[in-house]
Coordinates of C-alpha atoms in Angstrom, one line a residue:
X36 CA 0.0 0.0 0.0
X37 CA 1.2 3.5 -0.9
X38 CA -0.1 6.9 0.0
X39 CA -0.6 9.0 -3.2
X40 CA -2.3 12.3 -2.1
X41 CA -3.4 14.2 1.0
X42 CA -6.2 16.7 0.7
X43 CA -6.2 18.6 4.1
X44 CA -9.5 20.5 3.8
X45 CA -9.6 21.6 7.5
X46 CA -7.2 20.2 10.1
X47 CA -5.1 22.1 12.5
X48 CA -3.4 25.1 10.9
X49 CA -4.1 23.8 7.3
X50 CA -7.1 24.6 5.2
X51 CA -7.5 23.3 1.7
X52 CA -3.9 22.1 1.5
X53 CA -3.0 19.5 -1.0
X54 CA 0.1 17.3 -1.1
X55 CA 1.2 14.5 -3.4
X56 CA 3.7 11.6 -2.8
X57 CA 5.5 9.0 -4.9
X58 CA 7.1 5.7 -4.3
X59 CA 10.4 5.4 -2.5
X60 CA 11.5 8.1 0.0
X61 CA 9.6 11.4 0.2
X62 CA 11.1 14.1 2.4
X63 CA 8.8 16.7 3.9
X64 CA 11.3 19.6 4.8
X65 CA 10.4 22.6 6.9
X66 CA 11.4 24.7 9.9
X67 CA 10.0 24.4 13.4
X68 CA 6.2 25.2 13.6
X69 CA 5.6 24.9 9.9
X70 CA 3.0 22.1 10.4
X71 CA 5.1 18.9 9.8
X72 CA 3.8 17.1 12.9
X73 CA 0.3 18.3 11.9
X74 CA 0.6 16.5 8.6
X75 CA 2.1 13.5 10.3
X76 CA -0.8 13.3 12.6
X77 CA -3.4 13.9 9.7
X78 CA -2.1 10.7 7.9
X79 CA -2.8 8.6 11.1
X80 CA -6.1 10.2 11.6
X81 CA -7.2 9.5 8.0
X82 CA -6.1 5.7 8.4
X83 CA -7.7 5.2 11.8
X84 CA -9.8 8.2 12.8
X85 CA -9.6 10.4 15.9
X86 CA -10.9 9.2 19.2
X87 CA -12.0 11.9 21.5
X88 CA -11.0 11.5 25.2
X89 CA -13.2 12.1 28.2
X90 CA -12.8 14.2 31.2
X91 CA -9.6 16.1 31.7
X92 CA -7.7 14.2 29.1
X93 CA -10.0 15.7 26.4
X94 CA -8.2 19.1 26.8
X95 CA -4.9 17.8 25.6
X96 CA -5.8 14.8 23.3
X97 CA -5.1 14.6 19.6
X98 CA -8.8 15.5 18.7
X99 CA -8.5 18.7 20.6
X100 CA -4.9 19.6 19.5
X101 CA -5.8 19.3 15.7
X102 CA -9.1 21.3 15.9
X103 CA -9.1 23.6 12.8
X104 CA -7.9 27.1 13.3
X105 CA -9.9 28.8 10.6
X106 CA -13.1 26.8 10.4
X107 CA -13.8 25.0 13.7
X108 CA -17.2 23.8 12.3
X109 CA -15.5 21.9 9.5
X110 CA -13.1 19.1 10.6
X111 CA -12.4 16.8 7.7
X112 CA -10.1 15.7 4.9
X113 CA -9.3 13.1 2.2
X114 CA -6.5 10.7 1.3
X115 CA -5.8 8.6 -1.8
X116 CA -4.0 5.3 -1.5
X117 CA -3.0 2.7 -4.0
X118 CA -3.1 -1.1 -3.6
X119 CA -2.7 -3.8 -6.3
X120 CA -3.1 -1.2 -9.1
X121 CA -6.3 0.2 -7.8
X122 CA -6.8 3.7 -6.4
X123 CA -8.9 4.3 -3.2
X124 CA -10.2 7.5 -1.8
X125 CA -10.7 7.8 2.0
X126 CA -13.0 10.7 3.2
X127 CA -13.3 11.3 6.8
X128 CA -15.2 13.9 8.9
X129 CA -13.8 14.1 12.4
X130 CA -16.7 16.1 14.0
X131 CA -20.2 14.6 14.8
X132 CA -21.0 13.8 11.2
X133 CA -23.7 11.5 10.2
X134 CA -21.2 9.9 7.8
X135 CA -17.7 10.1 9.4
X136 CA -16.0 7.6 7.0
X137 CA -16.4 6.8 3.4
X138 CA -14.3 4.5 1.1
X139 CA -14.6 4.7 -2.7
X140 CA -12.6 2.6 -5.1
X141 CA -12.0 5.2 -7.9
X142 CA -10.7 2.7 -10.3
X143 CA -13.9 0.8 -10.4
X144 CA -16.1 3.7 -9.2
X145 CA -17.5 1.8 -6.4
X146 CA -18.3 3.1 -2.9
X147 CA -17.8 0.6 -0.1
X148 CA -20.9 -0.4 1.8
X149 CA -18.7 -1.3 4.8
X150 CA -15.9 1.3 4.8
X151 CA -14.4 0.4 8.1
X152 CA -14.0 -3.3 7.4
X153 CA -12.7 -2.8 3.9
X154 CA -10.2 -0.2 5.1
X155 CA -8.8 -2.7 7.7
X156 CA -8.3 -5.1 4.9
X157 CA -6.3 -2.6 3.0
X158 CA -4.1 -2.0 6.0
X159 CA -3.5 -5.8 6.3
X160 CA -5.5 -6.0 9.5
X161 CA -3.0 -4.1 11.5
X162 CA -4.4 -2.3 14.5
X163 CA -3.8 1.3 15.4
X164 CA -1.6 0.5 18.3
X165 CA 0.5 -1.9 16.2
X166 CA 0.8 0.9 13.5
X167 CA 1.9 3.5 16.0
X168 CA 4.5 1.1 17.5
X169 CA 5.9 0.0 14.2
X170 CA 6.0 2.0 10.9
X171 CA 4.5 5.2 12.3
X172 CA 7.1 7.0 14.4
X173 CA 6.3 10.2 16.1
X174 CA 8.6 13.0 16.9
X175 CA 11.2 11.9 19.5
X176 CA 9.3 8.7 20.2
X177 CA 11.2 6.0 18.6
X178 CA 10.9 3.8 21.7
X179 CA 8.2 1.1 21.7
X180 CA 5.8 0.4 24.6
X181 CA 4.2 -2.7 25.9
X182 CA 1.4 -2.5 23.4
X183 CA 3.9 -3.7 20.8
X184 CA 4.6 -6.8 22.8
X185 CA 0.8 -7.5 23.1
X186 CA 0.3 -7.0 19.5
X187 CA 3.1 -9.4 18.6
X188 CA 1.8 -11.9 21.0
X189 CA -1.6 -11.7 19.5
X190 CA -0.3 -12.1 16.0
X191 CA 2.1 -15.0 16.7
X192 CA -0.7 -16.9 18.7
X193 CA -3.3 -16.5 16.0
X194 CA -0.9 -17.4 13.1
X195 CA 0.8 -20.2 14.8
X196 CA 1.0 -23.5 12.8
X197 CA -2.4 -23.4 11.2
X198 CA -2.1 -19.7 10.3
X199 CA -5.7 -19.2 11.2
X200 CA -6.0 -15.6 12.1
X201 CA -9.7 -15.9 12.6
X202 CA -9.1 -17.3 16.1
X203 CA -8.0 -14.3 18.2
X204 CA -6.4 -15.8 21.2
X205 CA -5.9 -12.3 22.8
X206 CA -9.6 -11.6 22.3
X207 CA -10.5 -14.8 23.9
X208 CA -8.3 -14.0 26.8
X209 CA -9.8 -10.7 27.1
X210 CA -13.3 -12.1 27.1
X211 CA -12.4 -14.7 29.7
X212 CA -10.9 -12.0 32.1
X213 CA -13.9 -9.8 31.5
X214 CA -16.3 -12.6 32.4
X215 CA -14.1 -13.4 35.4
X216 CA -14.1 -9.9 36.5
X217 CA -17.9 -9.8 36.2
X218 CA -18.2 -12.9 38.4
X219 CA -15.9 -11.5 40.9
X220 CA -17.8 -8.3 41.2
X221 CA -21.0 -10.4 41.5
X222 CA -19.4 -12.4 44.2
X223 CA -18.3 -9.3 46.0
X224 CA -21.8 -8.0 46.0
X225 CA -23.3 -11.4 47.1
X226 CA -20.6 -11.5 49.8
X227 CA -21.6 -7.9 51.0
X228 CA -25.3 -9.1 51.0
X229 CA -24.3 -12.2 53.1
X230 CA -22.5 -10.1 55.6
X231 CA -25.5 -7.7 55.8
X232 CA -27.7 -10.8 56.3
X233 CA -25.5 -12.0 59.0
X234 CA -25.5 -8.6 60.7
X235 CA -29.2 -8.5 60.5
X236 CA -29.8 -11.9 62.1
X237 CA -27.2 -11.2 64.7
X238 CA -29.0 -8.0 65.6
X239 CA -32.3 -10.0 65.9
X240 CA -30.6 -12.6 68.1
X241 CA -29.2 -9.9 70.3
X242 CA -32.6 -8.3 70.6
X243 CA -34.2 -11.7 71.4
X244 CA -31.6 -12.4 74.1
X245 CA -32.3 -9.1 75.7
X246 CA -36.1 -9.7 75.7
X247 CA -35.5 -13.2 77.3
X248 CA -33.4 -11.7 80.0
X249 CA -36.2 -9.2 80.8
X250 CA -38.9 -11.9 80.9
X251 CA -36.8 -14.2 83.0
X252 CA -36.2 -11.4 85.4
X253 CA -40.1 -11.1 85.8
X254 CA -40.4 -14.8 86.5
X255 CA -37.5 -14.5 89.0
X256 CA -39.6 -12.0 90.9
X257 CA -42.5 -14.4 91.3
X258 CA -40.2 -17.2 92.2
X259 CA -38.4 -15.0 94.9
X260 CA -41.8 -14.1 96.4
X261 CA -43.0 -17.6 96.7
X262 CA -39.7 -18.8 98.0
X263 CA -39.6 -16.3 100.8
X264 CA -43.1 -16.9 101.8
X265 CA -42.9 -20.6 101.7
X266 CA -39.8 -20.4 103.9
X267 CA -41.6 -18.5 106.6
X268 CA -44.6 -20.8 106.3
X269 CA -42.4 -23.9 106.7
X270 CA -40.9 -22.4 109.8
X271 CA -44.2 -21.7 111.5
X272 CA -45.5 -25.2 110.5
X273 CA -42.5 -26.9 111.8
X274 CA -42.8 -24.9 115.2
X275 CA -46.5 -25.9 115.5
X276 CA -46.1 -29.4 114.3
X277 CA -45.7 -30.9 117.8
X278 CA -48.5 -28.9 119.1
X279 CA -50.7 -30.1 116.3
X280 CA -49.8 -33.7 117.0
X281 CA -50.4 -33.3 120.7
X282 CA -53.9 -31.9 120.3
X283 CA -54.8 -33.9 117.3
X284 CA -56.6 -36.4 119.7
X285 CA -58.5 -33.5 121.2
X286 CA -59.5 -32.3 117.6
X287 CA -60.9 -35.7 116.9
X288 CA -62.8 -35.6 120.2
X289 CA -64.2 -32.3 119.4
X290 CA -65.4 -33.5 116.0
X291 CA -67.3 -36.4 117.8
X292 CA -69.3 -33.9 119.8
X293 CA -67.1 -33.4 122.8
X294 CA -65.7 -30.1 123.9
X295 CA -63.1 -28.9 121.3
X296 CA -60.0 -27.3 122.8
X297 CA -57.4 -25.4 120.8
X298 CA -54.2 -23.9 122.2
X299 CA -54.8 -20.3 123.3
X300 CA -58.6 -20.5 122.7
X301 CA -60.9 -19.2 125.5
X302 CA -58.2 -17.0 127.1
X303 CA -58.5 -13.4 126.3
X304 CA -55.4 -11.9 125.0
X305 CA -55.3 -8.9 127.5
X306 CA -55.2 -11.6 130.5
X307 CA -52.3 -13.4 128.8
X308 CA -50.5 -10.1 128.3
X309 CA -51.1 -9.0 131.9
X310 CA -49.9 -12.4 133.4
X311 CA -46.7 -12.2 131.3
X312 CA -46.1 -8.6 132.3
X313 CA -46.5 -9.4 136.0
X314 CA -44.2 -12.4 136.0
X315 CA -41.6 -10.4 133.9
X316 CA -41.8 -7.5 136.5
X317 CA -41.5 -9.9 139.5
X318 CA -38.4 -11.4 137.8
X319 CA -36.9 -8.0 137.3
X320 CA -37.5 -7.0 140.9
X321 CA -35.9 -10.2 142.3
X322 CA -33.0 -9.5 139.9
X323 CA -32.6 -6.0 141.3
X324 CA -32.6 -7.3 144.9
X325 CA -29.6 -9.3 144.0
X326 CA -27.5 -6.1 143.6
X327 CA -28.5 -4.8 147.0
X328 CA -27.8 -7.9 149.2
X329 CA -24.5 -9.0 150.5
X330 CA -25.2 -12.6 151.4
X331 CA -24.4 -15.2 148.8
X332 CA -27.1 -17.6 149.7
X333 CA -29.8 -14.9 149.4
X334 CA -28.3 -14.0 146.0
X335 CA -28.6 -17.5 144.8
X336 CA -32.1 -17.8 146.0
X337 CA -33.1 -14.5 144.3
X338 CA -31.5 -15.6 141.1
X339 CA -33.4 -18.8 141.1
X340 CA -36.6 -16.8 141.5
X341 CA -35.7 -14.5 138.8
X342 CA -35.3 -17.4 136.3
X343 CA -38.5 -19.0 137.6
X344 CA -40.6 -15.7 137.1
X345 CA -39.2 -15.1 133.7
X346 CA -39.7 -18.7 132.6
X347 CA -43.4 -18.6 133.8
X348 CA -43.8 -15.4 131.8
X349 CA -42.5 -17.1 128.6
X350 CA -44.5 -20.2 129.2
X351 CA -47.8 -18.3 129.5
X352 CA -47.0 -16.4 126.3
X353 CA -46.3 -19.6 124.4
X354 CA -49.0 -21.7 126.0
X355 CA -51.8 -19.3 125.6
X356 CA -50.7 -18.1 122.1
X357 CA -53.5 -18.2 119.3
X358 CA -52.6 -20.9 116.8
X359 CA -53.5 -20.9 113.1
X360 CA -55.4 -23.8 111.8
X361 CA -54.8 -25.6 108.4
X362 CA -57.5 -23.6 106.6
X363 CA -55.6 -20.4 107.4
X364 CA -52.4 -21.8 106.1
X365 CA -54.1 -23.0 102.9
X366 CA -55.6 -19.7 102.5
X367 CA -52.3 -17.9 103.0
X368 CA -50.6 -20.3 100.5
X369 CA -53.2 -19.6 97.9
X370 CA -52.5 -15.8 98.3
X371 CA -48.9 -16.2 97.1
X372 CA -48.4 -14.6 93.7
X373 CA -48.2 -17.1 90.8
X374 CA -46.4 -16.6 87.5
X375 CA -48.8 -15.9 84.8
X376 CA -48.9 -18.7 82.1
X377 CA -48.9 -16.1 79.3
X378 CA -45.5 -15.1 80.5
X379 CA -44.2 -18.6 80.5
X380 CA -45.5 -19.2 77.0
X381 CA -43.9 -15.9 75.9
X382 CA -40.6 -17.1 77.3
X383 CA -40.9 -20.4 75.5
X384 CA -41.7 -18.8 72.1
X385 CA -38.7 -16.4 72.6
X386 CA -36.4 -19.3 73.3
X387 CA -37.5 -21.3 70.3
X388 CA -37.0 -18.3 68.1
X389 CA -33.6 -17.7 69.5
X390 CA -32.5 -21.3 69.0
X391 CA -33.6 -21.0 65.4
X392 CA -31.7 -17.8 64.8
X393 CA -28.6 -19.4 66.4
X394 CA -28.8 -22.3 63.9
X395 CA -29.3 -20.0 61.0
X396 CA -26.3 -17.9 62.1
X397 CA -24.1 -20.9 62.4
X398 CA -24.8 -21.9 58.8
X399 CA -24.2 -18.4 57.6
X400 CA -20.9 -18.1 59.5
X401 CA -19.7 -21.5 58.1
X402 CA -20.7 -20.4 54.5
X403 CA -18.8 -17.1 55.0
X404 CA -15.7 -18.9 56.4
X405 CA -15.6 -21.2 53.4
X406 CA -15.5 -18.2 51.2
X407 CA -18.9 -18.9 49.7
X408 CA -21.3 -16.1 48.9
X409 CA -24.7 -17.3 49.3
X410 CA -27.0 -19.7 51.2
X411 CA -30.6 -20.8 50.5
X412 CA -33.4 -20.7 53.0
X413 CA -33.1 -24.4 53.4
X414 CA -29.5 -24.1 54.4
X415 CA -28.0 -25.5 51.1
X416 CA -25.0 -23.6 49.8
X417 CA -24.9 -23.1 46.0
X418 CA -21.3 -23.2 44.7
X419 CA -22.1 -22.1 41.1
X420 CA -20.4 -18.8 40.9
X421 CA -17.2 -20.1 42.8
X422 CA -17.0 -23.0 40.4
X423 CA -17.3 -20.7 37.3
X424 CA -14.5 -18.4 38.7
X425 CA -12.3 -21.4 39.3
X426 CA -13.0 -22.8 35.9
X427 CA -12.2 -19.4 34.2
X428 CA -9.1 -19.0 36.3
X429 CA -7.9 -22.4 35.2
X430 CA -8.8 -21.6 31.6
X431 CA -6.9 -18.3 31.6
X432 CA -3.8 -19.8 33.3
X433 CA -3.8 -22.7 30.8
X434 CA -4.1 -20.3 27.7
X435 CA -1.3 -18.1 29.0
X436 CA 0.9 -21.1 29.7
X437 CA 0.4 -22.3 26.1
X438 CA 0.7 -18.8 24.8
X439 CA 4.1 -18.4 26.4
X440 CA 5.4 -21.5 24.9
X441 CA 4.1 -20.6 21.3
X442 CA 5.4 -17.0 21.7
X443 CA 8.9 -18.4 22.7
X444 CA 8.8 -20.6 19.6
X445 CA 7.5 -18.1 17.2
X446 CA 9.4 -15.1 18.5
X447 CA 12.4 -16.3 16.7
X448 CA 11.1 -15.0 13.5
X449 CA 10.9 -11.5 14.9
X450 CA 14.3 -11.7 16.4
X451 CA 15.9 -13.0 13.3
X452 CA 14.4 -10.2 11.2
X453 CA 15.1 -7.5 13.7
X454 CA 18.7 -8.7 13.9
X455 CA 19.1 -8.6 10.2
X456 CA 17.9 -5.1 10.0
X457 CA 20.1 -4.0 13.0
X458 CA 23.1 -5.5 11.4
X459 CA 22.6 -3.4 8.3
X460 CA 21.9 -0.2 9.9
X461 CA 24.8 -0.5 12.4
X462 CA 27.3 -1.7 9.6
X463 CA 27.7 -5.2 11.2
X464 CA 28.7 -3.9 14.6
X465 CA 25.6 -5.5 16.2
X466 CA 24.1 -8.5 14.6
X467 CA 21.8 -10.2 17.2
X468 CA 18.9 -8.8 19.0
X469 CA 16.6 -10.8 21.3
X470 CA 13.1 -9.6 22.5
X471 CA 11.2 -11.5 25.1
X472 CA 7.5 -11.6 25.7
X473 CA 7.6 -8.4 27.8
X474 CA 9.5 -6.5 25.1
X475 CA 12.6 -6.6 27.1
X476 CA 15.5 -6.2 24.7
X477 CA 18.9 -7.8 24.9
X478 CA 21.9 -7.2 22.4
X479 CA 24.3 -10.1 21.9
X480 CA 27.9 -9.2 20.9
X481 CA 30.7 -11.7 20.3
X482 CA 32.0 -11.0 23.9
X483 CA 28.8 -10.4 25.9
X484 CA 25.2 -9.7 26.2
X485 CA 24.2 -6.0 26.7
X486 CA 21.0 -4.2 27.9
X487 CA 19.7 -1.1 26.3
X488 CA 21.0 1.0 29.2
X489 CA 24.5 -0.1 28.4
X490 CA 24.4 1.5 24.9
X491 CA 24.6 5.0 23.5
X492 CA 21.5 7.0 22.7
X493 CA 22.1 6.7 18.9
X494 CA 22.4 2.9 19.2
X495 CA 19.3 2.6 21.2
X496 CA 17.4 4.5 18.5
X497 CA 18.8 2.1 15.8
X498 CA 17.7 -0.9 17.9
X499 CA 14.2 0.5 18.3
X500 CA 14.1 1.4 14.7
X501 CA 15.1 -2.2 13.8
X502 CA 12.5 -3.7 16.1
X503 CA 9.8 -1.4 14.6
X504 CA 10.5 -2.2 11.0
X505 CA 10.6 -6.0 11.8
X506 CA 7.3 -5.7 13.8
X507 CA 5.7 -3.8 10.7
X508 CA 6.6 -6.5 8.4
X509 CA 5.4 -9.2 10.8
X510 CA 2.1 -7.5 11.7
X511 CA 1.3 -6.3 8.2
X512 CA 0.6 -9.9 7.2
X513 CA 2.5 -9.7 3.8
X514 CA 1.2 -6.1 3.3
X515 CA 3.9 -3.5 2.6
X516 CA 3.0 -0.5 4.7
X517 CA 4.5 3.1 4.1
X518 CA 7.0 4.1 6.8
X519 CA 6.0 7.4 8.3
X520 CA 8.7 9.2 10.2
X521 CA 8.7 12.5 12.0
X522 CA 12.2 13.7 13.1
X523 CA 13.2 10.2 13.7
X524 CA 17.0 10.5 13.1
X525 CA 17.8 13.7 15.2
X526 CA 20.1 11.7 17.4
X527 CA 21.8 9.8 14.5
X528 CA 25.3 10.8 13.4
X529 CA 26.0 11.0 9.7
X530 CA 27.3 7.4 9.4
X531 CA 24.3 6.0 11.3
X532 CA 22.0 8.1 9.1
X533 CA 23.5 7.0 5.9
X534 CA 23.2 3.3 6.7
X535 CA 19.6 3.7 7.9
X536 CA 18.6 5.6 4.7
X537 CA 20.4 3.0 2.5
X538 CA 18.2 0.2 4.2
X539 CA 15.0 2.3 3.7
X540 CA 15.9 2.8 0.0
X541 CA 16.7 -0.8 -0.6
X542 CA 13.6 -2.1 1.4
X543 CA 11.4 -0.9 -1.5
X544 CA 8.8 0.7 0.8
X545 CA 7.3 4.1 0.5
X546 CA 8.9 6.3 3.1
X547 CA 7.4 9.7 4.1
X548 CA 10.1 11.6 6.2
X549 CA 9.5 14.8 8.0
X550 CA 12.6 16.7 9.0
X551 CA 13.8 20.1 9.8
X552 CA 17.4 19.5 8.5
X553 CA 19.1 19.1 5.2
X554 CA 21.2 16.1 6.1
X555 CA 18.6 13.6 4.9
X556 CA 18.4 15.2 1.5
X557 CA 22.1 15.6 1.0
X558 CA 22.7 11.9 2.0
X559 CA 19.9 10.7 -0.3
X560 CA 21.5 12.6 -3.2
X561 CA 24.8 10.8 -2.4
X562 CA 23.3 7.4 -2.3

């Protein structure tokens, strides 16, 4: 493929600017700020379009930089290319046009119904990133980036052995990684939902536990009341048990019609109190006499009487005390507060609900600990999403492993071609270059292996140039693409420049070289 004409209708500083090119090497000479880089950019834009960036990047992207100066509303141009003896015209409108791209075969006067697909065929299927990293060298940017390694990998994998480029391994990997990412995001959402579900159930369990404690405190109140009163009742029953036994015979006689006698019955309480008080006072008086007498025998005698009087007072108090009968005890027992059955039923319901929640929480915690994301209402854990992620990971790893082996086997073709070009442009000084799958470059010399950082700037530029030209031949799939260079040889000395221009001339490619120096023109005249 060769570029024949450019018709820059409105692009950057140019308006209705026309240029023609020929086969071989074309030099576009001009000083700084004369528009060389703009024309260089226009060629790329005509072949691949201009993508407008978003956000802050939109202020400095290529689309914004090449806005027309004189006619901002018209942002368009045309290009004529030749391929296999036929002339094609590419028309592009870079603004929001209803028809941004058209492709016309002027030789046959036929307009393409699918201009984008047909233009890709004319370019040999090379992508924009591969084009920019191979035959299209921007100003002071001869170095390649990681995108070139990715493009080379894609090409080598797709064309290995069978040469079937319809199978895009890189696209398949991208699809698998995208699917895996979607599943991982879905798993993350489900995991967050599971954690939220655990938190909700834990909150309900804590609330139930607090309610149970309050309800149990209420039952504890009733139990403490009954326990205290039953204790006092037991004591009184135990104290009166012997008396009941002693008088049980009298009770039975009373029931048979005889006179019924009960302890303390028939004696008024005031008489009992009076007698107790008299005997108590008598005991106190005799006790007082002990302190006023000097005779020991009399003191002993008064002490005995003191004990006797107080013993009689206590006996009268106990003997004639009114006793409660069994009916009174039963009545008092029935008056004890009883725990309501509704409260007991509520406690039971709360305990059952709390036990259910603890079981559900245990299942959820086990599910979360295993790294699973969801659990059904029945407690069964579906492992579909985790199985899919594991399968995708295995497939991606396997494809990458096979890809590495294929790349290592097929990368020799690129290394051989890049080495041959490097040998020519360096005059045989360096004759072997090795590029691995990460685009790491090593230079082999008869005495040692060198890295790029061990070489001069001019030699590094020659190595990158050799790599780009070899990649362009490989990625173009037998399509000879034009080489478009913008101030590429600024760091070359005259010897390096002459060797490189000789190789370009002998390659048979169309070369469009933008420069602000006369060296290229003088050397080309010489050779």
